[in-house]
Amino acid sequence: MSMNRTVRLVKRPAPGLVSSVSFEIRDEPVAEPGDGEFRMRAEYVSLDPAMRGWVNEGKSYVPPVALGDVMRAFSAGTVEASNHPEFRVGDKVVGLFGVQTHAISDGRGVQRVDTDIAPLQSWIGGLGMPGLTAYFGLLRVGEAKAGDTVVVSAASGAVGSLVGQIAKLKGCRAVGIAGGPEKCRALIEVDGFDAAVDYKAGDLGAQLDKACPDGIDVDFENVGGEILDTILPRMNTFGRIAVCGLISAYTATSVPPGPVNLRYVLTQRLKMQGLIVFDFARDNAVALADLGAWVKEGKLKLREDVREGGVDAFVETLNLLYTGGNFGKLSLKV
Ligand SMILES: NC(=O)c1ccc[n+]([C@@H]2O[C@H](COP(=O)([O-])OP(=O)(O)OC[C@H]3O[C@@H](n4cnc5c(N)ncnc54)[C@H](OP(=O)(O)O)[C@@H]3O)[C@@H](O)[C@H]2O)c1
């Protein structure tokens, strides 16, 4: 009998990185799809910073993963059995199938994807949730327009790399903040950013002043903490801050300091708005038409960091996101 290898949440983690005591890896019999259902075989499981929040109790934009449930995750794979009128065996699909090798689905929230446009793993990356986040966050929330200076933190990652590239396509000056010389070099040489700032090299403020001689019009904030605080005084009047993520706080073991420079929101009349990509879902087709065309034309490069080890490697691979160990969209080949 073929088996489904699953990763289930069994214990809420203490603050900090996740550890294997919170998860149980089990082999379970592969289920047969019922009427109106299909079964997919996962090929790539997406690892996303938000996962650290999904396993915590408390108010958020989605309910926490329940104890005993398969860990929530996007994954991409192939339909291998179907009683669903719209999904055929062999279809390539992406959805919230969880950290497991096989999943049963009724098709809700599942997208069939075209691997002629880009390989399957890109549909959980640049043509998936991170790509949509960059697109809507920059253009709808950040309201970036030609001539703006756009700063993005966690710039070499899944979302950040695309924010900079889309900013360039829209005629903006793109400045990325990343950790270390290798990532910073790639921002300029591969992604085409105008400038890169290494937050690990010290004096972030002076580096930003040099990289943004005309100030900052749009901050695409992925990190928060000291990075946000250093950006705030450098924002231009009527600038926009799209708060996409606060990754510096996700694994904090003490209460992170609030932004001390919040007064610039007042004095510079800034607009600061949180964004959750799912709020824009009704326009996903519009965004995907642009993103897909840019990928096909070679105008958008997708940096992917695909790791081996299957679902067993979930915990150690996820933690790479909070320590800067990934370089591009992180996923597990399963
Ligand atoms: N709101 C939404 O709907 C939505 C959707 C998707 C993603 N997001 C958010 O977008 C952000 C980026 O996500 P992603 O999937 O693209 O991840 P990613 O950028 O591919 O990977 C995370 C990166 O964050 C950086 N980082 C981690 N801890 C840091 C710290 N303490 N200080 C500075 N940088 C740190 C690391 O890069 P360095 O090596 O440069 O430090 C790491 O490689 C996250 O905050 C995530 O929560 C939000």
Tab-separated table of N, CA, C and O in Angstrom, residues 18 22 29 47-48 97 101 124 134 148 150 156 174 188 224 279 281:
chain	number	residue	atom	x	y	z
A	18	VAL	N	11.491	27.200	15.480
A	18	VAL	CA	10.701	25.994	15.748
A	18	VAL	C	11.649	24.816	15.990
A	18	VAL	O	12.802	24.837	15.559
A	22	SER	N	7.802	19.989	18.256
A	22	SER	CA	6.459	20.489	17.950
A	22	SER	C	5.765	19.700	16.843
A	22	SER	O	4.574	19.887	16.603
A	29	PRO	N	-1.832	5.625	5.520
A	29	PRO	CA	-2.259	5.089	4.224
A	29	PRO	C	-2.788	6.209	3.320
A	29	PRO	O	-3.475	7.116	3.791
A	47	LEU	N	7.972	26.806	1.761
A	47	LEU	CA	8.280	27.207	3.129
A	47	LEU	C	8.193	28.724	3.186
A	47	LEU	O	8.859	29.418	2.407
A	48	ASP	N	7.351	29.226	4.066
A	48	ASP	CA	7.071	30.657	4.120
A	48	ASP	C	7.220	31.172	5.541
A	48	ASP	O	6.817	30.488	6.494
A	97	PHE	N	-2.135	22.497	0.412
A	97	PHE	CA	-2.261	21.037	0.586
A	97	PHE	C	-1.557	20.522	1.839
A	97	PHE	O	-1.676	19.349	2.171
A	101	THR	N	3.056	14.317	1.564
A	101	THR	CA	3.374	13.910	0.191
A	101	THR	C	2.125	13.746	-0.680
A	101	THR	O	2.219	13.843	-1.904
A	124	ILE	N	4.739	28.255	-6.798
A	124	ILE	CA	4.623	28.566	-5.365
A	124	ILE	C	5.565	29.718	-5.009
A	124	ILE	O	5.694	30.089	-3.854
A	134	ALA	N	4.334	40.640	-3.780
A	134	ALA	CA	5.196	41.720	-4.279
A	134	ALA	C	4.404	42.650	-5.184
A	134	ALA	O	4.477	43.882	-5.073
A	148	ASP	N	9.662	57.271	-8.347
A	148	ASP	CA	9.749	57.030	-6.891
A	148	ASP	C	11.037	56.283	-6.544
A	148	ASP	O	11.516	55.450	-7.321
A	150	VAL	N	12.080	53.382	-4.211
A	150	VAL	CA	11.458	52.278	-3.467
A	150	VAL	C	12.551	51.545	-2.700
A	150	VAL	O	13.554	51.135	-3.290
A	156	SER	N	16.681	40.050	-1.007
A	156	SER	CA	17.142	38.965	-1.883
A	156	SER	C	16.186	37.780	-1.861
A	156	SER	O	16.396	36.795	-2.555
A	174	ALA	N	15.219	51.439	-7.416
A	174	ALA	CA	15.029	50.307	-6.490
A	174	ALA	C	16.263	50.132	-5.616
A	174	ALA	O	17.380	50.006	-6.121
A	188	ILE	N	22.162	43.751	-7.325
A	188	ILE	CA	22.535	44.683	-8.392
A	188	ILE	C	22.834	43.930	-9.695
A	188	ILE	O	22.278	44.246	-10.751
A	224	GLY	N	10.880	45.035	9.687
A	224	GLY	CA	10.517	45.762	10.919
A	224	GLY	C	11.716	46.023	11.809
A	224	GLY	O	12.873	45.976	11.360
A	279	ASP	N	-6.235	39.359	0.446
A	279	ASP	CA	-7.243	40.412	0.259
A	279	ASP	C	-7.401	40.812	-1.210
A	279	ASP	O	-8.378	41.457	-1.577
A	281	ALA	N	-7.255	38.674	-3.792
A	281	ALA	CA	-7.425	37.445	-4.582
A	281	ALA	C	-8.301	37.646	-5.816
A	281	ALA	O	-8.058	37.018	-6.856
